[in-house]
PDB file of N, CA and C in Angstrom:
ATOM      1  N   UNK A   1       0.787  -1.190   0.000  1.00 59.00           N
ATOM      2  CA  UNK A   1       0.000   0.000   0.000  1.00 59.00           C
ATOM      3  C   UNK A   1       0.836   1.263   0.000  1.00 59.00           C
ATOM      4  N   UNK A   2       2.264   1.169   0.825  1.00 59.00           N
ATOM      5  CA  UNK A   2       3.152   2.478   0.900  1.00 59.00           C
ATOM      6  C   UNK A   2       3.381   3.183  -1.068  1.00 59.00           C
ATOM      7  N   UNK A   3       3.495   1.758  -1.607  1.00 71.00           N
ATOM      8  CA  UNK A   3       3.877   2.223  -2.913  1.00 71.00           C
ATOM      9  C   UNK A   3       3.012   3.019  -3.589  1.00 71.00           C
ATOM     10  N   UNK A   4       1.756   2.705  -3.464  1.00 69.00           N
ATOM     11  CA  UNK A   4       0.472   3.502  -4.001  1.00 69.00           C
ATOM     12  C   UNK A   4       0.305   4.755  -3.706  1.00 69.00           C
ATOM     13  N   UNK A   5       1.344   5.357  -2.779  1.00 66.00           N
ATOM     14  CA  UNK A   5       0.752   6.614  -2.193  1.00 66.00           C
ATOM     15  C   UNK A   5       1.603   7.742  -3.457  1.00 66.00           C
ATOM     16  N   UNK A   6       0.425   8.718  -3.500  1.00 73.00           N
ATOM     17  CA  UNK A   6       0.901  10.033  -4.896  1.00 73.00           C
ATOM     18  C   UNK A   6       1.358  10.957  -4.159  1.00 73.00           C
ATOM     19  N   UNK A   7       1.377  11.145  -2.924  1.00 71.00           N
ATOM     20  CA  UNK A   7       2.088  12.106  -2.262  1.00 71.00           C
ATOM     21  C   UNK A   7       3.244  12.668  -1.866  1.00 71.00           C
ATOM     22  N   UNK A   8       4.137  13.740  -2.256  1.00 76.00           N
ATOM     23  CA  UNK A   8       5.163  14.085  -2.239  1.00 76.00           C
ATOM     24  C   UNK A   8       5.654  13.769  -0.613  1.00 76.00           C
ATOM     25  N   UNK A   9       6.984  13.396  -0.953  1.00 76.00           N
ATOM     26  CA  UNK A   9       7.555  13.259   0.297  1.00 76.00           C
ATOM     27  C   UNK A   9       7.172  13.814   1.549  1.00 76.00           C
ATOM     28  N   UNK A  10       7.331  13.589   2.634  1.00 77.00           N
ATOM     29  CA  UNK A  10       7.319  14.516   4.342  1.00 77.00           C
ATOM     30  C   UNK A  10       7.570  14.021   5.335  1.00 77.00           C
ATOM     31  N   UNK A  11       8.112  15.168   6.149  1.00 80.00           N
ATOM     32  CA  UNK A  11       8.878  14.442   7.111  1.00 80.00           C
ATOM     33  C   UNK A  11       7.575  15.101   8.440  1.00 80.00           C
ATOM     34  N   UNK A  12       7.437  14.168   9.681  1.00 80.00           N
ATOM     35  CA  UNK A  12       6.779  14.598  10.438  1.00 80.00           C
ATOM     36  C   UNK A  12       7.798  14.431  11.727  1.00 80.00           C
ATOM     37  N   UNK A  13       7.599  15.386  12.579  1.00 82.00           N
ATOM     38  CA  UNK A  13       8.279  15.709  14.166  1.00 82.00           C
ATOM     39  C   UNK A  13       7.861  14.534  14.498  1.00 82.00           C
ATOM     40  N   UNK A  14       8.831  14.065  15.392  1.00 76.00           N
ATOM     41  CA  UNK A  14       8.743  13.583  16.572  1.00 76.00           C
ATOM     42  C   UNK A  14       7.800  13.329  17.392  1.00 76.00           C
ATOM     43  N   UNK A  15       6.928  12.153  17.759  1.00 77.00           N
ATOM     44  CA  UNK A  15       5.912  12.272  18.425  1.00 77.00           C
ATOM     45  C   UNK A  15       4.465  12.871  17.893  1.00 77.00           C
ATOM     46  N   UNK A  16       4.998  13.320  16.629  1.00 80.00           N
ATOM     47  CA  UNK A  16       3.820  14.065  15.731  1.00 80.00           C
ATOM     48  C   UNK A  16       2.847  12.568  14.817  1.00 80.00           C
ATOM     49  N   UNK A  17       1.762  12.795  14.767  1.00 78.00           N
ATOM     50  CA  UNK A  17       1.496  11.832  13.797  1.00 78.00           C
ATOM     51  C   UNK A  17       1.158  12.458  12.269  1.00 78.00           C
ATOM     52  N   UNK A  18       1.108  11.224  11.566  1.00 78.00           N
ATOM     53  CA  UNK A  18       1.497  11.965  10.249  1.00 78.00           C
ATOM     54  C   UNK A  18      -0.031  12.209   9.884  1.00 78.00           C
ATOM     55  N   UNK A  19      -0.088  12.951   9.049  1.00 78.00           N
ATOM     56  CA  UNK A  19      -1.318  13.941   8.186  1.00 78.00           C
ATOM     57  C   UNK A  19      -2.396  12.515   8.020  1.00 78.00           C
ATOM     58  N   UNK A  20      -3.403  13.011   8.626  1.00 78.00           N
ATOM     59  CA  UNK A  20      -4.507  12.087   8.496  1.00 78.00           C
ATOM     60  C   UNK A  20      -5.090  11.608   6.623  1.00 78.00           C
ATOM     61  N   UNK A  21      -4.699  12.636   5.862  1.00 78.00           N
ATOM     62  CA  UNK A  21      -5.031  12.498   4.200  1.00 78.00           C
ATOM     63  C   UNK A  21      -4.008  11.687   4.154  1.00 78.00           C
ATOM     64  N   UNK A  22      -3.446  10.984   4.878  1.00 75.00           N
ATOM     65  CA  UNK A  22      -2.245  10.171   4.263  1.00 75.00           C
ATOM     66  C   UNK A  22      -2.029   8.579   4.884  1.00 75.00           C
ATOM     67  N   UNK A  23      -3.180   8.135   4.687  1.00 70.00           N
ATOM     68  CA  UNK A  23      -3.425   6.207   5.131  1.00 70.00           C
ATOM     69  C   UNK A  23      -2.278   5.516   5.107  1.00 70.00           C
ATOM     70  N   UNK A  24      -1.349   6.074   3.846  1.00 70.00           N
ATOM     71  CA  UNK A  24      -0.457   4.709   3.519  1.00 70.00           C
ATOM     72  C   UNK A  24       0.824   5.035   4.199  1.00 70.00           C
ATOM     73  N   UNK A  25       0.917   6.266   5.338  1.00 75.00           N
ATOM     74  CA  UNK A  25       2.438   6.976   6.073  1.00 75.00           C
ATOM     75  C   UNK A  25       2.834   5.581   6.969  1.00 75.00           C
ATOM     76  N   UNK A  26       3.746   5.820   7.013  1.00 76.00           N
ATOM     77  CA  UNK A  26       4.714   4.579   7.842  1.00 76.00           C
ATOM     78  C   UNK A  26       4.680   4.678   9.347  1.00 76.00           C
ATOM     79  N   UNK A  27       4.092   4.352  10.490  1.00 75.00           N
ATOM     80  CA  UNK A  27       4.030   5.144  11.722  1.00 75.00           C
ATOM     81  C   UNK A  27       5.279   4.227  12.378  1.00 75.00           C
ATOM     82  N   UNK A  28       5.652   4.454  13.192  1.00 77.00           N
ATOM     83  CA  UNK A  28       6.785   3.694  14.478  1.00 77.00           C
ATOM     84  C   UNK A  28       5.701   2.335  14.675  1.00 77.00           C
ATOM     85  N   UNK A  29       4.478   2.458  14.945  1.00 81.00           N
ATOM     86  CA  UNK A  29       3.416   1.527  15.472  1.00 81.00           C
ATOM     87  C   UNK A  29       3.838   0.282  14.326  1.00 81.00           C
ATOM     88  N   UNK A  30       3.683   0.833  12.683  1.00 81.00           N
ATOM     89  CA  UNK A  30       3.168  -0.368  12.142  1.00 81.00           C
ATOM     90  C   UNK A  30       4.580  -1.142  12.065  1.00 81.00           C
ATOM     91  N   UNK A  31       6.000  -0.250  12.303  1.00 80.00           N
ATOM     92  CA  UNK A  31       7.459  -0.664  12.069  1.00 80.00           C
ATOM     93  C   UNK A  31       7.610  -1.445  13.233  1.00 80.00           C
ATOM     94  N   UNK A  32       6.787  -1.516  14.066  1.00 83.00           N
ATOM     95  CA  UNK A  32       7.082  -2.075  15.246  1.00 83.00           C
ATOM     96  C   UNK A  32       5.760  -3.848  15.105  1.00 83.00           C
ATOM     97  N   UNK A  33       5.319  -3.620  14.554  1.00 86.00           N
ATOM     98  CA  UNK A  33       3.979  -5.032  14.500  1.00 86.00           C
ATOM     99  C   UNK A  33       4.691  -5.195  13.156  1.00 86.00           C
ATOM    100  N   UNK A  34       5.072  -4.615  12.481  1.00 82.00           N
ATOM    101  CA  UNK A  34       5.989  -5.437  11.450  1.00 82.00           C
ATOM    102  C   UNK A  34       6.906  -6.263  11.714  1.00 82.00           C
ATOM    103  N   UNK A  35       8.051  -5.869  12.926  1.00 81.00           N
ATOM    104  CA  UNK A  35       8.978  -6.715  13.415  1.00 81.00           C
ATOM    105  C   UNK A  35       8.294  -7.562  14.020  1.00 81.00           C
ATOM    106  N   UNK A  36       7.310  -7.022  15.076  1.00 84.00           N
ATOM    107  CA  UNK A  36       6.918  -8.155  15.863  1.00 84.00           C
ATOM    108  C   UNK A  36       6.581  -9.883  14.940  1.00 84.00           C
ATOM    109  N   UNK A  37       6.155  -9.464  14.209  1.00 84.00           N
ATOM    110  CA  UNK A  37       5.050 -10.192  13.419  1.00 84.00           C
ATOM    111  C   UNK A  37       6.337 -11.325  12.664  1.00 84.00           C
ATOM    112  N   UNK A  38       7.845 -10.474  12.476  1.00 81.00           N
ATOM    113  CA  UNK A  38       8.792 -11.709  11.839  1.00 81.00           C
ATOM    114  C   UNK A  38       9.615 -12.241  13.124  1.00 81.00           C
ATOM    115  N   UNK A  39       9.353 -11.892  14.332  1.00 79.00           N
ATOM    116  CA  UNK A  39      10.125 -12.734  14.958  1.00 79.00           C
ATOM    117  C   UNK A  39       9.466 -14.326  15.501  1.00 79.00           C
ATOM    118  N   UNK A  40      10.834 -14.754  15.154  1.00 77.00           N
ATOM    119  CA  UNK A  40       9.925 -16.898  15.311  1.00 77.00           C
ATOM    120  C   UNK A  40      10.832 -17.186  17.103  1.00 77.00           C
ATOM    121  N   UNK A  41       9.790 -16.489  17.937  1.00 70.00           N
ATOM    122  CA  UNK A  41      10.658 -16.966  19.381  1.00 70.00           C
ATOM    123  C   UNK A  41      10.493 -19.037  19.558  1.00 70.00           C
ATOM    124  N   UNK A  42      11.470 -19.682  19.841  1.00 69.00           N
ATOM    125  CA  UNK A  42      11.418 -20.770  19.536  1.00 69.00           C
ATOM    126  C   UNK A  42      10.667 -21.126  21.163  1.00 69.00           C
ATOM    127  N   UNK A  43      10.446 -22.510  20.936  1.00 72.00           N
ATOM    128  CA  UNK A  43       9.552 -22.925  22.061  1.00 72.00           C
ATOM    129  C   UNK A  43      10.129 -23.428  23.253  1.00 72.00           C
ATOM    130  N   UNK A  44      10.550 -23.651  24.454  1.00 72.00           N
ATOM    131  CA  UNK A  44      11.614 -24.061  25.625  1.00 72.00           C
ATOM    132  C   UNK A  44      10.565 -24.234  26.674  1.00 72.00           C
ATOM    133  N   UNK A  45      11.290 -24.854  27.142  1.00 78.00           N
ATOM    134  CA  UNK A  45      10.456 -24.584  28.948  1.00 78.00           C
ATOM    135  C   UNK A  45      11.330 -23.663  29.097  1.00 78.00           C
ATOM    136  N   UNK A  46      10.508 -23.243  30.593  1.00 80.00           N
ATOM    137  CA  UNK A  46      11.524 -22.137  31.460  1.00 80.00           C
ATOM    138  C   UNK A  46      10.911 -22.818  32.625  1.00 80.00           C
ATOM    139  N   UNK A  47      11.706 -23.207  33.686  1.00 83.00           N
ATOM    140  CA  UNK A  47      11.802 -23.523  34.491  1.00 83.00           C
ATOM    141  C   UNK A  47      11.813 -22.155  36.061  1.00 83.00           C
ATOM    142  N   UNK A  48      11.035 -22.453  36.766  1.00 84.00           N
ATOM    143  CA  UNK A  48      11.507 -21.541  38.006  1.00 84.00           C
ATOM    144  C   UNK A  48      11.496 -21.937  39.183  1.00 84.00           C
ATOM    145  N   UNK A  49      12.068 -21.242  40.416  1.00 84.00           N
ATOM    146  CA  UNK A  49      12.340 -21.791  41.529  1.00 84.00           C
ATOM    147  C   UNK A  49      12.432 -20.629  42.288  1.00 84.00           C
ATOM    148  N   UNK A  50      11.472 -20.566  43.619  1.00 82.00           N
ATOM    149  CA  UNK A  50      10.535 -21.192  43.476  1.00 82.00           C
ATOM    150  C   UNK A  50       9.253 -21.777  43.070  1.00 82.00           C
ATOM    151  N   UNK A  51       8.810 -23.117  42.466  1.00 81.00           N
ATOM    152  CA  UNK A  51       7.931 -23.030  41.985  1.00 81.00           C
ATOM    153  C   UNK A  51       6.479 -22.205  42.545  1.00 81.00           C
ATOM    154  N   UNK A  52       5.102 -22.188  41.764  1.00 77.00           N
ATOM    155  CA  UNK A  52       4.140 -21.785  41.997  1.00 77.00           C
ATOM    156  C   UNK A  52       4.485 -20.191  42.199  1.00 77.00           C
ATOM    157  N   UNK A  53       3.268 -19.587  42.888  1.00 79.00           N
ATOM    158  CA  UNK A  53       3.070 -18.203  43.205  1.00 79.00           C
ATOM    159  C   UNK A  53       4.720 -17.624  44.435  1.00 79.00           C
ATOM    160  N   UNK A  54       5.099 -16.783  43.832  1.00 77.00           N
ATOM    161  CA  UNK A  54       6.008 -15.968  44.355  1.00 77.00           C
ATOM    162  C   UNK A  54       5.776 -14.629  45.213  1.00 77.00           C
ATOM    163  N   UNK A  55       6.628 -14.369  46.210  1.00 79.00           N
ATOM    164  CA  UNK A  55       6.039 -13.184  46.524  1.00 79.00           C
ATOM    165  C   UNK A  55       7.260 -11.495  46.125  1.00 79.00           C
ATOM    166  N   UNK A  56       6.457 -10.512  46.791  1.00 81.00           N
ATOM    167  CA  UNK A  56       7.341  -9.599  46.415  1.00 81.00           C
ATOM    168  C   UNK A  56       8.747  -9.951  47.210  1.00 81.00           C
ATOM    169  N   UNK A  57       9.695  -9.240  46.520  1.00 82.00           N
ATOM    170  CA  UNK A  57      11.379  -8.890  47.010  1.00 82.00           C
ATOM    171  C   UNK A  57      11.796 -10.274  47.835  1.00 82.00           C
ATOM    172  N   UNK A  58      11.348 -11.235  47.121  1.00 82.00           N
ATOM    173  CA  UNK A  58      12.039 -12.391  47.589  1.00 82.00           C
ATOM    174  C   UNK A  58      12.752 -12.630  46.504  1.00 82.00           C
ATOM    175  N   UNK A  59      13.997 -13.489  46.037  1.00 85.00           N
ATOM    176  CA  UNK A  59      14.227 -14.208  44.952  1.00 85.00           C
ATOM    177  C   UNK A  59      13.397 -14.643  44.442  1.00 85.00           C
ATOM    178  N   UNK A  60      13.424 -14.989  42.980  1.00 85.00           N
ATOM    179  CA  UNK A  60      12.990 -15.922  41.758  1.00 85.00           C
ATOM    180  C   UNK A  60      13.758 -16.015  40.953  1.00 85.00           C
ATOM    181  N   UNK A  61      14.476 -17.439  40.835  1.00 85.00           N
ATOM    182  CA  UNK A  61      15.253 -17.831  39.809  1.00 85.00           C
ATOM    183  C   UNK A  61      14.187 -18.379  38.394  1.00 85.00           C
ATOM    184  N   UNK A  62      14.525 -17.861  37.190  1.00 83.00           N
ATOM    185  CA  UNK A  62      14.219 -18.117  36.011  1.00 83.00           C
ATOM    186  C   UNK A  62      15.051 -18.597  35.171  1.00 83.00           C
ATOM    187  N   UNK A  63      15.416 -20.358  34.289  1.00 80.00           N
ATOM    188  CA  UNK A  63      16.444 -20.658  33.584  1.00 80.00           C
ATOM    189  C   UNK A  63      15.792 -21.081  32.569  1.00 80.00           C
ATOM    190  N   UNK A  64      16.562 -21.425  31.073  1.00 75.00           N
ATOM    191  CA  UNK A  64      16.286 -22.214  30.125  1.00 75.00           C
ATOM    192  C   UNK A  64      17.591 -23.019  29.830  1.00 75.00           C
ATOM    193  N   UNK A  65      16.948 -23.736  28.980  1.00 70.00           N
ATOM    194  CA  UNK A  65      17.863 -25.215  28.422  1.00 70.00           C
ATOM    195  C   UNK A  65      18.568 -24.359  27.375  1.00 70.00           C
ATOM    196  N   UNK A  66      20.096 -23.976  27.958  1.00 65.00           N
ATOM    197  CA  UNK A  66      20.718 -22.803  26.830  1.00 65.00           C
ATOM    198  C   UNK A  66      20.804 -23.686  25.257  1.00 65.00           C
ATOM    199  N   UNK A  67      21.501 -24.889  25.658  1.00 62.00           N
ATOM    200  CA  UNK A  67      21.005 -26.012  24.664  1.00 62.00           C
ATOM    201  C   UNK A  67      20.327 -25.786  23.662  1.00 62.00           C
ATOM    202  N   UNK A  68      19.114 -25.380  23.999  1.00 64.00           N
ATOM    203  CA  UNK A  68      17.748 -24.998  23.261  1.00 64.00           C
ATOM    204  C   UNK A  68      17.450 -23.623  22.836  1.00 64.00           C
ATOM    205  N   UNK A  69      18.180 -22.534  23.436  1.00 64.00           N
ATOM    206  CA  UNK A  69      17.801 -21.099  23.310  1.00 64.00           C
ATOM    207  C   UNK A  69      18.975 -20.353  22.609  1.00 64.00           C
ATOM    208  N   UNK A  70      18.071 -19.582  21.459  1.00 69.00           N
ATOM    209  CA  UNK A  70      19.375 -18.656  20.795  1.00 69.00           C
ATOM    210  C   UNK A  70      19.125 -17.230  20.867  1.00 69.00           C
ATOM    211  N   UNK A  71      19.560 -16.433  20.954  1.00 76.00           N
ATOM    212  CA  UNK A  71      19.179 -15.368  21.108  1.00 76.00           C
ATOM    213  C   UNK A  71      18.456 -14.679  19.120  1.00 76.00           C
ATOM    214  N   UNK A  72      17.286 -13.722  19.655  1.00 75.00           N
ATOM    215  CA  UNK A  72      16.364 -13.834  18.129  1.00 75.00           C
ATOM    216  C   UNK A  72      16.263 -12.214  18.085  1.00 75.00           C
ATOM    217  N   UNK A  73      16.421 -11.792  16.986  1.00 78.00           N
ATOM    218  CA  UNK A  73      16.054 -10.149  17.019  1.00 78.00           C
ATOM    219  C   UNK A  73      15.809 -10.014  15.348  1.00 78.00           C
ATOM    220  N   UNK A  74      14.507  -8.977  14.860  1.00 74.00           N
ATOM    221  CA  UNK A  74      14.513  -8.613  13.955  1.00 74.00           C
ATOM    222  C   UNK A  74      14.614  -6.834  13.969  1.00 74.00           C
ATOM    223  N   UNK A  75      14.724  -6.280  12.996  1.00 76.00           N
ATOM    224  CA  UNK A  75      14.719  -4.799  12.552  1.00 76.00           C
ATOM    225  C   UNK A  75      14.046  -4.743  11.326  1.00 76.00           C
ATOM    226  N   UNK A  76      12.634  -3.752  11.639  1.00 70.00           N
ATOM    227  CA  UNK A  76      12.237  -3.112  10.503  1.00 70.00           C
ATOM    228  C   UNK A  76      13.173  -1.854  10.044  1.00 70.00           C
ATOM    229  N   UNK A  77      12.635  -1.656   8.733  1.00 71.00           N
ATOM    230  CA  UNK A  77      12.826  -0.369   8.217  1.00 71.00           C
ATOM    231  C   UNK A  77      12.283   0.067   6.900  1.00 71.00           C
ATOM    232  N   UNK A  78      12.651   1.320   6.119  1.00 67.00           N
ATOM    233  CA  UNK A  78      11.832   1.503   5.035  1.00 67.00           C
ATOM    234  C   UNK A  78      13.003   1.572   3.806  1.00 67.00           C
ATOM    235  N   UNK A  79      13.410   0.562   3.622  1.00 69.00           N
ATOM    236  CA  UNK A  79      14.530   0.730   2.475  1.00 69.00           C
ATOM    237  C   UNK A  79      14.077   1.572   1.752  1.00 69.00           C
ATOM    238  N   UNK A  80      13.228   1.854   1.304  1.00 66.00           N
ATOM    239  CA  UNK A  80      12.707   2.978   0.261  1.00 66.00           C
ATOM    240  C   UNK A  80      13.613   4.074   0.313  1.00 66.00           C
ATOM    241  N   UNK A  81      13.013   4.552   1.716  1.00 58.00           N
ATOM    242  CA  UNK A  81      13.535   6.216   2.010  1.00 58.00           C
ATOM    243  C   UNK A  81      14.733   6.063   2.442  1.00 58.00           C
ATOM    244  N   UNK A  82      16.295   4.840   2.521  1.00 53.00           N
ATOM    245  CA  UNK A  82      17.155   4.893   2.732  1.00 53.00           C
ATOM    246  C   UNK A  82      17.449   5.036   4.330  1.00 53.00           C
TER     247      UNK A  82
END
């Protein structure tokens, strides 16, 4: 849909959202459910101790089977606009 848009370039501030006449603008939101959407977190147990309900400012240990776990990260962006 970005490609379809006839509208001359623009840049919007910070925290600004972009011009409502303009459906197909790129927001942080959709760059962000874009990444979300390609990362494949793989499946593990996680183990904790102690088990069940925890309380506050006590310990809780949390581990995985490193074995099993890789670390996963994607990055959007808009190659377009460089």
């Amino acid at each position: 849909g970005a490609l379809g848009c006839d509208k001359p370039v623009f840049w919007v501030d910070e925290n600004d959202a972009p011009p409502a006449d303009i459906p197909q603008a790129v927001t942080p939101e959709i760059l962000a459910e874009l990444a979300y959407a390609e990362i494949r977190v793989p499946s593990t147990e996680v183990d904790l101790a102690p088990e069940g309900t925890t309380k506050v400012n006590l310990p809780t240990w949390a581990w995985l089977d490193a074995a099993q776990f890789q670390p996963v990260s994607v990055t959007a962006s808009v190659p377009l606009l460089g």
